[in-house]
Short mmCIF file of C-alpha atoms and ligand atoms in Angstrom, two decimals:
data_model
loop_
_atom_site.label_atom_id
_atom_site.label_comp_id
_atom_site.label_asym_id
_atom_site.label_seq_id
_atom_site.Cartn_x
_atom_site.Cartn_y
_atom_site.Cartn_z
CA UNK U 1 93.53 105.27 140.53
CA UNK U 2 96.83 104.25 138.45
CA UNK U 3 95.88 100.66 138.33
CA UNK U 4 92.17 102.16 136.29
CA UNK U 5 94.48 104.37 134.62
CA UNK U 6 96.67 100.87 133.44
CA UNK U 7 93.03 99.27 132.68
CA UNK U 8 91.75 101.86 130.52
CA UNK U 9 95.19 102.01 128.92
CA UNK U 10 95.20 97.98 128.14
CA UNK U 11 91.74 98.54 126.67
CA UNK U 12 92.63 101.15 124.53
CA UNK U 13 95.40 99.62 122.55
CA UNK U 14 93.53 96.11 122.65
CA UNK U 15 90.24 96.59 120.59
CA UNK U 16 88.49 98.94 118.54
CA UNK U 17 85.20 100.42 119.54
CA UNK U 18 82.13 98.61 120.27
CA UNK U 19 79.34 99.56 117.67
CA UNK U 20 76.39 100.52 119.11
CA UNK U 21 75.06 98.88 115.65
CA UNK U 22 75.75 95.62 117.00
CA UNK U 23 72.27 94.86 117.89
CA UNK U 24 70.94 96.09 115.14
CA UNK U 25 73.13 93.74 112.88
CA UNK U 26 71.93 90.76 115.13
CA UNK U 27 68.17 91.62 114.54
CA UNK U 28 68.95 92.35 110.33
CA UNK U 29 71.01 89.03 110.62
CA UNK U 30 68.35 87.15 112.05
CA UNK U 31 65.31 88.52 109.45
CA UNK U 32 67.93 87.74 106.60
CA UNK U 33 69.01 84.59 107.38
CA UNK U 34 66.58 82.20 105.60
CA UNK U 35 67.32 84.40 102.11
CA UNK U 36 71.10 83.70 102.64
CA UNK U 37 70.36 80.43 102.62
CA UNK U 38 68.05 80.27 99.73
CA UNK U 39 70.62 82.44 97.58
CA UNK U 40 73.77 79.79 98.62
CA UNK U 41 71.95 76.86 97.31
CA UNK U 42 70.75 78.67 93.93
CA UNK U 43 74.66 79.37 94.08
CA UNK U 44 75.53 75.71 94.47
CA UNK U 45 73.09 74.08 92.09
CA UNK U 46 74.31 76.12 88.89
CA UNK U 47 78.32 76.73 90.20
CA UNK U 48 80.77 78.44 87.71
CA UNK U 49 84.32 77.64 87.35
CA UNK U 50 87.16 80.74 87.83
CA UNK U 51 86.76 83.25 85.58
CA UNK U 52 83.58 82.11 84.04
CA UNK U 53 81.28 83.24 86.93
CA UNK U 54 79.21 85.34 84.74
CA UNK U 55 75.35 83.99 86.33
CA UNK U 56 76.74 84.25 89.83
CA UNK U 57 78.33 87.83 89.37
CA UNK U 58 75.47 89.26 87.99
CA UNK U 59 72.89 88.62 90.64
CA UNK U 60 75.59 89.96 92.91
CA UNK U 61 75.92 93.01 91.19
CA UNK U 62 71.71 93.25 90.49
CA UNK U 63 71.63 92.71 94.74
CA UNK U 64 74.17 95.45 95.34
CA UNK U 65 72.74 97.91 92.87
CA UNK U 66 69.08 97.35 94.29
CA UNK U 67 70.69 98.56 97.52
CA UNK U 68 71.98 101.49 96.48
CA UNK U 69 75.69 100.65 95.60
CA UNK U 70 77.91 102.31 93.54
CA UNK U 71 78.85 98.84 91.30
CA UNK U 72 81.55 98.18 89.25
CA UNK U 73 81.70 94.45 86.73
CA UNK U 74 84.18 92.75 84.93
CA UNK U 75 86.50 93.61 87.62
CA UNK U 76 89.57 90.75 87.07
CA UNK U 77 87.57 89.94 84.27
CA UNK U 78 84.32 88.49 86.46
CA UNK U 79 84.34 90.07 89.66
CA UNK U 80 81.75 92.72 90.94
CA UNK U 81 82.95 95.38 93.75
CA UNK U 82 79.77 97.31 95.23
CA UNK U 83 80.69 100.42 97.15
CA UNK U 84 78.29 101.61 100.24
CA UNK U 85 78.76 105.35 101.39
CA UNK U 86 78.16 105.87 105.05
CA UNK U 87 76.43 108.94 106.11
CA UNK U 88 79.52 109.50 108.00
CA UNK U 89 83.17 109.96 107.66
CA UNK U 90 85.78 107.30 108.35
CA UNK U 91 87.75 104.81 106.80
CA UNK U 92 87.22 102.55 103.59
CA UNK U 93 86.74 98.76 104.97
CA UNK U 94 86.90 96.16 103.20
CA UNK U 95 85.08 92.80 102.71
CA UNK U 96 85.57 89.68 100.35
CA UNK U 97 83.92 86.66 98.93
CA UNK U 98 85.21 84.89 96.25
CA UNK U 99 82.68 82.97 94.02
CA UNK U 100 84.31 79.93 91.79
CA UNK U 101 83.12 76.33 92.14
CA UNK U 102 85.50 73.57 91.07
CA UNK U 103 85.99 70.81 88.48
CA UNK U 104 84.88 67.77 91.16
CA UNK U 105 81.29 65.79 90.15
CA UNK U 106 79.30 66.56 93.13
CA UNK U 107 77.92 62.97 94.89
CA UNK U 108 75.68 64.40 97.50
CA UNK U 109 71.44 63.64 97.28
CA UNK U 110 70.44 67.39 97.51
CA UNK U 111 67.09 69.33 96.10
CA UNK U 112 69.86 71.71 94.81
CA UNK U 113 72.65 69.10 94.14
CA UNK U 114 74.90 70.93 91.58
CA UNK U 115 73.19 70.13 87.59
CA UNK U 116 76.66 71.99 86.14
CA UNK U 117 79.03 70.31 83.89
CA UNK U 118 81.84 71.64 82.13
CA UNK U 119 85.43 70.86 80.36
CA UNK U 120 88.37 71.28 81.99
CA UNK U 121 91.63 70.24 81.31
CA UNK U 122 90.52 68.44 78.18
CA UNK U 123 88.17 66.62 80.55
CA UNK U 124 84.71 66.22 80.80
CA UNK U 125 83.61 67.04 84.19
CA UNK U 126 80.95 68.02 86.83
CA UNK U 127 81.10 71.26 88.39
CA UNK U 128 80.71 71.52 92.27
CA UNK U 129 80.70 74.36 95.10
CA UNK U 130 83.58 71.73 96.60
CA UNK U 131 85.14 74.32 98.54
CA UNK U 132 81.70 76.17 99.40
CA UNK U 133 82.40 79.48 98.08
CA UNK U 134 78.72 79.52 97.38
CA UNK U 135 78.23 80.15 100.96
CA UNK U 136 80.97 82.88 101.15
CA UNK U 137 78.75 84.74 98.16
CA UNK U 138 75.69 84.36 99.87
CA UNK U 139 76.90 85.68 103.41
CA UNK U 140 78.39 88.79 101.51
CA UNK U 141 75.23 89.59 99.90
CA UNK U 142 73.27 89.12 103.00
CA UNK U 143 76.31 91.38 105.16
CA UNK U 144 75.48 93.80 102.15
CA UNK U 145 72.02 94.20 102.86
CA UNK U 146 72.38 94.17 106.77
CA UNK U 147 74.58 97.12 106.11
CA UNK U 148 72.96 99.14 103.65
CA UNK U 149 70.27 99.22 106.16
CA UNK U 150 71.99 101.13 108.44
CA UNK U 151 73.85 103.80 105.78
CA UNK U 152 73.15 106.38 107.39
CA UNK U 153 74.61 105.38 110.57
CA UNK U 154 77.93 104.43 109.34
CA UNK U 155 81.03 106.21 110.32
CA UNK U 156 82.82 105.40 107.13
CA UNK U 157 82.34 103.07 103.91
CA UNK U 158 82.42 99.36 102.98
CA UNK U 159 83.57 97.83 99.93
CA UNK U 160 81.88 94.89 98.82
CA UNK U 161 84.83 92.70 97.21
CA UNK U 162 83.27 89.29 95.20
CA UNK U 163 86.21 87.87 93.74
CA UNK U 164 86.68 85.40 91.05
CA UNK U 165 89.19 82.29 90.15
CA UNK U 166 90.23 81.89 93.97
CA UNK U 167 91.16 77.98 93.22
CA UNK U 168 93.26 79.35 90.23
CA UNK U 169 92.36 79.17 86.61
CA UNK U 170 93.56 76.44 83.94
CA UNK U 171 95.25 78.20 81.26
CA UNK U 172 95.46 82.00 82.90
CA UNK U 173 99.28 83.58 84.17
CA UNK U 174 97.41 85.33 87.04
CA UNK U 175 94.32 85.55 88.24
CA UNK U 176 91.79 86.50 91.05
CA UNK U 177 92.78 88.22 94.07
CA UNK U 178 95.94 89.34 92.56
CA UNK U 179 94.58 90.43 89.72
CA UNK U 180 91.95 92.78 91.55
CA UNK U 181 95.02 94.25 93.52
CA UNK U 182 96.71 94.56 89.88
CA UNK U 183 93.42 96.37 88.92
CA UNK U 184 93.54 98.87 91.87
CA UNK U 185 90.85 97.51 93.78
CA UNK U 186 92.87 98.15 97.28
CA UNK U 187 94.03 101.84 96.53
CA UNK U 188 91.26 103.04 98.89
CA UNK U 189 90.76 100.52 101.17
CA UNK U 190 92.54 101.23 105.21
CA UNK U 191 91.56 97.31 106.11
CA UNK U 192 89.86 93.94 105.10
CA UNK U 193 87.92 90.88 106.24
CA UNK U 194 87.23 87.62 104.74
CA UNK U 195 86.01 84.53 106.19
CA UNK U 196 86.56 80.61 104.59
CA UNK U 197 83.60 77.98 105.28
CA UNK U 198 85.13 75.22 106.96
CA UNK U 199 84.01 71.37 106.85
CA UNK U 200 86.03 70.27 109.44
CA UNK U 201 84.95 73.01 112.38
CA UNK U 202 81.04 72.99 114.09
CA UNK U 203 78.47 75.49 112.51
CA UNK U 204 78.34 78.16 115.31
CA UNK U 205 82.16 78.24 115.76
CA UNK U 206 84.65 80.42 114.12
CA UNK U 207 88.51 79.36 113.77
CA UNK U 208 91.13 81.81 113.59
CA UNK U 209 94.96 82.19 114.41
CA UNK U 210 97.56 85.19 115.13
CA UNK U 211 100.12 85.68 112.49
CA UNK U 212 100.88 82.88 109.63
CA UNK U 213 97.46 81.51 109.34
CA UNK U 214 97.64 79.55 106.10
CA UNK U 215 100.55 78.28 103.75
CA UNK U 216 102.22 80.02 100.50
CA UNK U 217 102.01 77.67 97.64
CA UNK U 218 104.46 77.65 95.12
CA UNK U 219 104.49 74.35 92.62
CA UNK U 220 108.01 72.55 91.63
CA UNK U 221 108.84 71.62 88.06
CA UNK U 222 111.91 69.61 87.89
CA UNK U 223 113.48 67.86 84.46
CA UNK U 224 116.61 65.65 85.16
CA UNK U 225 118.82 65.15 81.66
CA UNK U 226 121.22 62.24 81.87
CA UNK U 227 122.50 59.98 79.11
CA UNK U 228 120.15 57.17 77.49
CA UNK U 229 121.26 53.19 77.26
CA UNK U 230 119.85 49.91 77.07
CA UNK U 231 118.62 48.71 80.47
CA UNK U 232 121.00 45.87 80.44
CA UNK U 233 124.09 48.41 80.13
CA UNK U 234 123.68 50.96 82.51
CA UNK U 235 127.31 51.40 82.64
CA UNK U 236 127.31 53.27 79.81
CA UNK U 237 124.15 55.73 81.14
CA UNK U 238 123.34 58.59 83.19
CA UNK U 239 120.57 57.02 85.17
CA UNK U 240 117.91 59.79 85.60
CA UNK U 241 115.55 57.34 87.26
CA UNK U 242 118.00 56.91 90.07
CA UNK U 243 119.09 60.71 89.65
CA UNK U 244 115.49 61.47 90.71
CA UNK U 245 115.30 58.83 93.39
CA UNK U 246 117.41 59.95 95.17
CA UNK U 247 116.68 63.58 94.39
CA UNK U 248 113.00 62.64 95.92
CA UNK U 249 115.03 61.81 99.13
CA UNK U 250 117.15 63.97 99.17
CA UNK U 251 114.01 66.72 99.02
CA UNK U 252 112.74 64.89 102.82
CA UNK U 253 116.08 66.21 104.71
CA UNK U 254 115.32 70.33 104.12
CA UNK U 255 112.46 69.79 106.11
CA UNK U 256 114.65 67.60 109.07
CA UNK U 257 117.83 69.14 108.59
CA UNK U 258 117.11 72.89 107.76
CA UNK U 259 114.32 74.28 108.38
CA UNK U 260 113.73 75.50 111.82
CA UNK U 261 110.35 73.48 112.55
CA UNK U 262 109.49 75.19 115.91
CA UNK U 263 108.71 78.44 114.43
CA UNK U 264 106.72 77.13 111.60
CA UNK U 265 106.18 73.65 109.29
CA UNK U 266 106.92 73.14 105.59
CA UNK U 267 105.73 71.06 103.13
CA UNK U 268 107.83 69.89 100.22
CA UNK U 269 105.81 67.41 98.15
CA UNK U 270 106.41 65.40 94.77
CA UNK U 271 102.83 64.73 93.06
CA UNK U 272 104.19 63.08 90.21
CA UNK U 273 107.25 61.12 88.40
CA UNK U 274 107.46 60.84 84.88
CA UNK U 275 110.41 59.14 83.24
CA UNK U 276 110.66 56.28 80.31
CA UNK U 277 108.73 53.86 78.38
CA UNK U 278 109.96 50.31 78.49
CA UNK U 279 111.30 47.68 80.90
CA UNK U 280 115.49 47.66 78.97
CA UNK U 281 115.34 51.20 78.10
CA UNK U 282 117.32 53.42 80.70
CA UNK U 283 115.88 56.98 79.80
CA UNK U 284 117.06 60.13 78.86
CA UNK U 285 115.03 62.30 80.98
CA UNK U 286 112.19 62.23 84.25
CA UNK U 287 110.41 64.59 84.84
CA UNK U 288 108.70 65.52 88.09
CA UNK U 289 106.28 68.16 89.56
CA UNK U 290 105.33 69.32 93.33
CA UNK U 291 104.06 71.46 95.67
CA UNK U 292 105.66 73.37 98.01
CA UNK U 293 104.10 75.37 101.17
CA UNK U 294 105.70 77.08 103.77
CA UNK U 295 104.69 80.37 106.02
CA UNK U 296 106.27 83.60 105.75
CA UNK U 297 108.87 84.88 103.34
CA UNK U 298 112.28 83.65 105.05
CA UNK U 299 111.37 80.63 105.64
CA UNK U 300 110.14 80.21 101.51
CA UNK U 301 113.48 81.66 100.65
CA UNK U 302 115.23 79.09 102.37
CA UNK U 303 113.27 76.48 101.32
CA UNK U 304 113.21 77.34 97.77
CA UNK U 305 117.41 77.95 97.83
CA UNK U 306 117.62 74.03 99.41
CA UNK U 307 115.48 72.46 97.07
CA UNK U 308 117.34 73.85 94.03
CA UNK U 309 120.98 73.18 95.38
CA UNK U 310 119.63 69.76 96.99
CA UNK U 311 118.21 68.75 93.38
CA UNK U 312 120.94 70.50 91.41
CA UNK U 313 123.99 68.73 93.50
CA UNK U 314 122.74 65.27 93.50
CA UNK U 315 122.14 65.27 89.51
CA UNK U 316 126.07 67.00 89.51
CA UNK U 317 127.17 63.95 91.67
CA UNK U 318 125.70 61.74 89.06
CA UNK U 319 127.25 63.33 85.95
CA UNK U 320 123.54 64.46 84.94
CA UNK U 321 121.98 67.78 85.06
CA UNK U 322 118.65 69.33 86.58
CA UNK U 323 116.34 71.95 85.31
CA UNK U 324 114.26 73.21 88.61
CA UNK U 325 111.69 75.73 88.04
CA UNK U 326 109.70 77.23 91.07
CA UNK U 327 106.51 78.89 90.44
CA UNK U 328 105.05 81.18 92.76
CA UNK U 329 101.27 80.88 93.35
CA UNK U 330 99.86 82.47 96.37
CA UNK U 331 102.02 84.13 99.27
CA UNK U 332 100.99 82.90 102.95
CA UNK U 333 97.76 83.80 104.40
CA UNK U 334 99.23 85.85 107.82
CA UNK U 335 97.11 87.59 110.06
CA UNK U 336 98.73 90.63 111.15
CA UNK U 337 99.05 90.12 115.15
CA UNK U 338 98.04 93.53 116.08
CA UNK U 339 94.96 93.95 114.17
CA UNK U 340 94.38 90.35 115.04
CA UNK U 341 94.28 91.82 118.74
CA UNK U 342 92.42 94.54 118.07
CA UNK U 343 89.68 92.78 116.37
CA UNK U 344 89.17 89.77 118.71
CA UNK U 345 86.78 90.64 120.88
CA UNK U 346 84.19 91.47 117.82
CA UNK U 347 84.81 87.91 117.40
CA UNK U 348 84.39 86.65 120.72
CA UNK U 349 80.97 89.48 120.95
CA UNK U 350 79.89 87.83 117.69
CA UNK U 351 80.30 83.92 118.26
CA UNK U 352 80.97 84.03 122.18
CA UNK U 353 84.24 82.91 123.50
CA UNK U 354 83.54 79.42 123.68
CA UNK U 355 83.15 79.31 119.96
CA UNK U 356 86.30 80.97 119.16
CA UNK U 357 88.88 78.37 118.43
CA UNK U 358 93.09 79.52 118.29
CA UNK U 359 94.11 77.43 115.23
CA UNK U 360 97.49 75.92 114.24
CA UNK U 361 98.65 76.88 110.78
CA UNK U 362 96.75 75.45 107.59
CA UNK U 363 99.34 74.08 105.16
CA UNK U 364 96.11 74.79 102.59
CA UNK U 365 96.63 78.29 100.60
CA UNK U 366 94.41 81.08 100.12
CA UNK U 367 94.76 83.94 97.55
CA UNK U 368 93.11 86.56 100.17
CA UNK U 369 96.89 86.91 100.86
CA UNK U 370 96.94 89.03 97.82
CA UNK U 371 94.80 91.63 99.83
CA UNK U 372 96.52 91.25 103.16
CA UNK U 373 99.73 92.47 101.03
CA UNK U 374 98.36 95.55 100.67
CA UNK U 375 96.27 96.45 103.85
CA UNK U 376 95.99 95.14 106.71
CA UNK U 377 93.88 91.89 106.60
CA UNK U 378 92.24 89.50 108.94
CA UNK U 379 90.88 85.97 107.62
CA UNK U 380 88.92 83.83 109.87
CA UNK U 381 87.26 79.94 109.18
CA UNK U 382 83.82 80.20 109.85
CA UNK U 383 82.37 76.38 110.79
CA UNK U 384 80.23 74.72 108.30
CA UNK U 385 80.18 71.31 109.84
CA UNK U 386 77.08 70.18 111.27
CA UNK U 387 77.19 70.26 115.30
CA UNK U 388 78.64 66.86 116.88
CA UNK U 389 80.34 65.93 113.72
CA UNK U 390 83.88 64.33 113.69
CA UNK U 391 86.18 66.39 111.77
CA UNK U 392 88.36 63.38 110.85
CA UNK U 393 85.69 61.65 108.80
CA UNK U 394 83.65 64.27 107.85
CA UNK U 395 84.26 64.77 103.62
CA UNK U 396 87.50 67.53 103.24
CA UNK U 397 87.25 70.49 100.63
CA UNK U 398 87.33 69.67 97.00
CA UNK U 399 85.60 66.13 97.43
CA UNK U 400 82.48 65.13 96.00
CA UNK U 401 81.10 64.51 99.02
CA UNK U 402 81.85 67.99 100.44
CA UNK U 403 78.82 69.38 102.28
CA UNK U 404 78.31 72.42 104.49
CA UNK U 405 75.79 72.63 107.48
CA UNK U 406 74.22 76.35 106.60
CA UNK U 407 73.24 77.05 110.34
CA UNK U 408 76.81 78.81 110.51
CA UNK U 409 75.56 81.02 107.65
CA UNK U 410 74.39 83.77 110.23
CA UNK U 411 77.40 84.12 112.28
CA UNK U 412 79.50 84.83 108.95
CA UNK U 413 77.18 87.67 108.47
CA UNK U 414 77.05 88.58 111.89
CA UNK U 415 80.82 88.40 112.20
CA UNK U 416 81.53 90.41 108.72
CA UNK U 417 79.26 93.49 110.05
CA UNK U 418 80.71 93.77 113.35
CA UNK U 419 84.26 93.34 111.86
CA UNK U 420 83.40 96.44 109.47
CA UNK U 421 81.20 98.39 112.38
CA UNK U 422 83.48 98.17 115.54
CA UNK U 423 86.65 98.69 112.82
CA UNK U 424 85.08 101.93 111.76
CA UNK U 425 84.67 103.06 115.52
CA UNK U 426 88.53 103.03 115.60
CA UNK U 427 90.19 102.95 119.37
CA UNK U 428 88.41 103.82 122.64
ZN1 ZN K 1 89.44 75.40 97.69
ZN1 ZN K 2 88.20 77.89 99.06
#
């Protein structure tokens, strides 16, 4: 009797309910799955850049309204939000796609191979679903429709989150996810679920991990002053060449010498050097810029603190002086480990437990961290490579020759629903 009594008990804190919807999703899921499909690659022939997803938000926002959604537009200036009403009480859940393409020149022979171009940067440039957020708008609108069929049924309501400018915009301070959050959109929400296509895991498998998930980005501007001479005098300079050279070195020891690596990695990476003009002039200045991830908010602290007195000390040492500016992009992406628990086994019911893969951490960033700042949030990589594939050549996000296998498509949308169903049900 006690050891049921411990059983029921372990079950009651580890999961929420099983929806009795679930089979009903699976059938919807099944009749929608070919229009998913068809939607993603109308998505991916005519893509739209952050912020200037105006065709793709308003056949979101036509699809929500045609099932019976409260709709609001413009929302961080291009993104929809559809709310459905259960026919019961509960909670407010939460689900997001976000919907920008990127400035890459797509190389792959498809019927609906991207016909986009636009300028960015000054640049001339094809426009390409590169990180397939096509797919992530086309599994939301097909989740939407699953679940509007089944209203009445619903022991609470889900808000339909399409988000623009995930990959970040050109010329903009802020924008997407933390822009929505600026704009309110989580006020009413108790939880949320998102899902990221991923090129490098099977179609039919989903990818997942407890706790830091994916990296917080933050991108290094450095300017290093010292005194200009002729190259064949350097005597009588302040070398910032040799300033940053050893500034660039001196960067590689925070990760071996102070961070502790066995709770989580770090990235500290220089992208570019800029610094004089001729082969006898000894400049007055370099410049350099990087990027920066690391997981959780300690560990960024200490990282950020190193690189400035690392940077700051050597140009001292050298009688030359350093400028370092840290911008903050996107916070880590971190799973919260209890609703990470407590949600698991609608991921196991919904891909089966020998297509749910525990992930290291992803030094990539995503901006759902925004969200998970303000509710609880759990982010999963839903596969998008075709079956048998190798992961180490198949083409990476934000390549031309990025492609996604769509026969994943309907365990997004089966995985969304039962997130949003069995969290509803609350604990046994
Ligand atoms: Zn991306
Ligand atoms: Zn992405």
């Amino acid at each position: 009797m006690k050891n049921i009594f411990i059983l029921f008990f372990f079950f009651s804190i580890s999961a929420f309910g099983q929806s009795h919807l679930r089979s009903e999703i699976d059938q919807k899921a099944n009749e929608i799955e070919s229009k998913v499909i068809e939607w993603r690659r109308d998505f991916h022939k005519y893509p739209e850049l952050g912020n200037q997803e105006v065709r793709t938000a308003k056949i979101v926002a036509d699809h929500l309204r045609s099932l019976g959604m409260e709709v609001t537009e413009n929302v961080a200036v291009t993104g929809v939000v559809g709310v459905l009403k259960g026919g019961k009480p509960g909670p407010m859940v939460a689900l997001r796609a976000d919907m920008d393409a990127l400035p890459v020149t797509e190389r792959n022979d498809l019927p609906f191979k991207s016909v986009n171009t636009a300028t960015y940067n000054g640049q001339e440039t094809g426009v390409m679903h590169a990180c397939g957020h096509d797919s992530h708008v086309a599994i939301l609108m097909g989740v939407a429709e699953v679940m509007a069929g089944m209203k009445d049924e619903l022991k609470g309501s889900v808000k339909f989150i399409f988000q623009p400018a995930e990959e970040g915009v050109f010329d903009a301070d802020i924008f997407g996810a933390e822009l929505m959050v600026k704009e309110g959109v989580m006020e009413d929400v108790d939880a949320i679920f998102g899902l990221h296509i991923w090129s490098q895991i099977e179609a039919g498998k989903i990818g997942y991990r407890s706790g830091p998930f994916m990296a917080a980005v933050d991108n290094l501007n450095v300017t290093i002053s010292g005194t200009q001479a002729h190259g064949a005098t350097p005597w009588s300079s302040v070398d910032p060449i040799v300033t940053a050279s050893q500034a660039v070195m001196g960067l590689q020891t925070i990760l071996s010498r102070n961070v502790n690596i066995t709770e989580n990695p770090a990235v500290v990476t220089i992208g570019a050097i800029h610094g004089g003009i001729r082969h006898n002039i000894i400049p007055e200045e370099v410049k350099m810029i990087g990027t920066i991830r690391t997981f959780g908010d300690e560990q960024q602290v200490l990282v950020h603190r190193r690189i400035t007195e690392v940077i700051t000390h050597i140009a001292e040492s050298a009688g030359a002086k350093a400028d370092v500016q840290i911008e903050k992009l996107y916070p880590s992406t971190v799973n919260p480990p209890e609703l990470t628990q407590k949600i698991t086994p609608s991921m196991i019911a919904a891909a089966g437990e020998e297509n749910v893969i525990a992930m290291p951490p992803t030094t990539g960033a995503e901006d759902f961290s925004f969200f998970q700042r303000e509710k609880p949030g759990f982010f999963i990589f839903l596969g998008g490579m075709k079956k048998g594939g190798d992961p180490l050549t198949t083409p990476s996000h934000h390549t031309p020759d990025f492609f996604i296998d769509e026969s994943g498509f309907i365990l997004g949308v089966r995985a969304l629903s039962y997130f949003a169903v069995d969290y509803m049900e609350g604990l046994d």
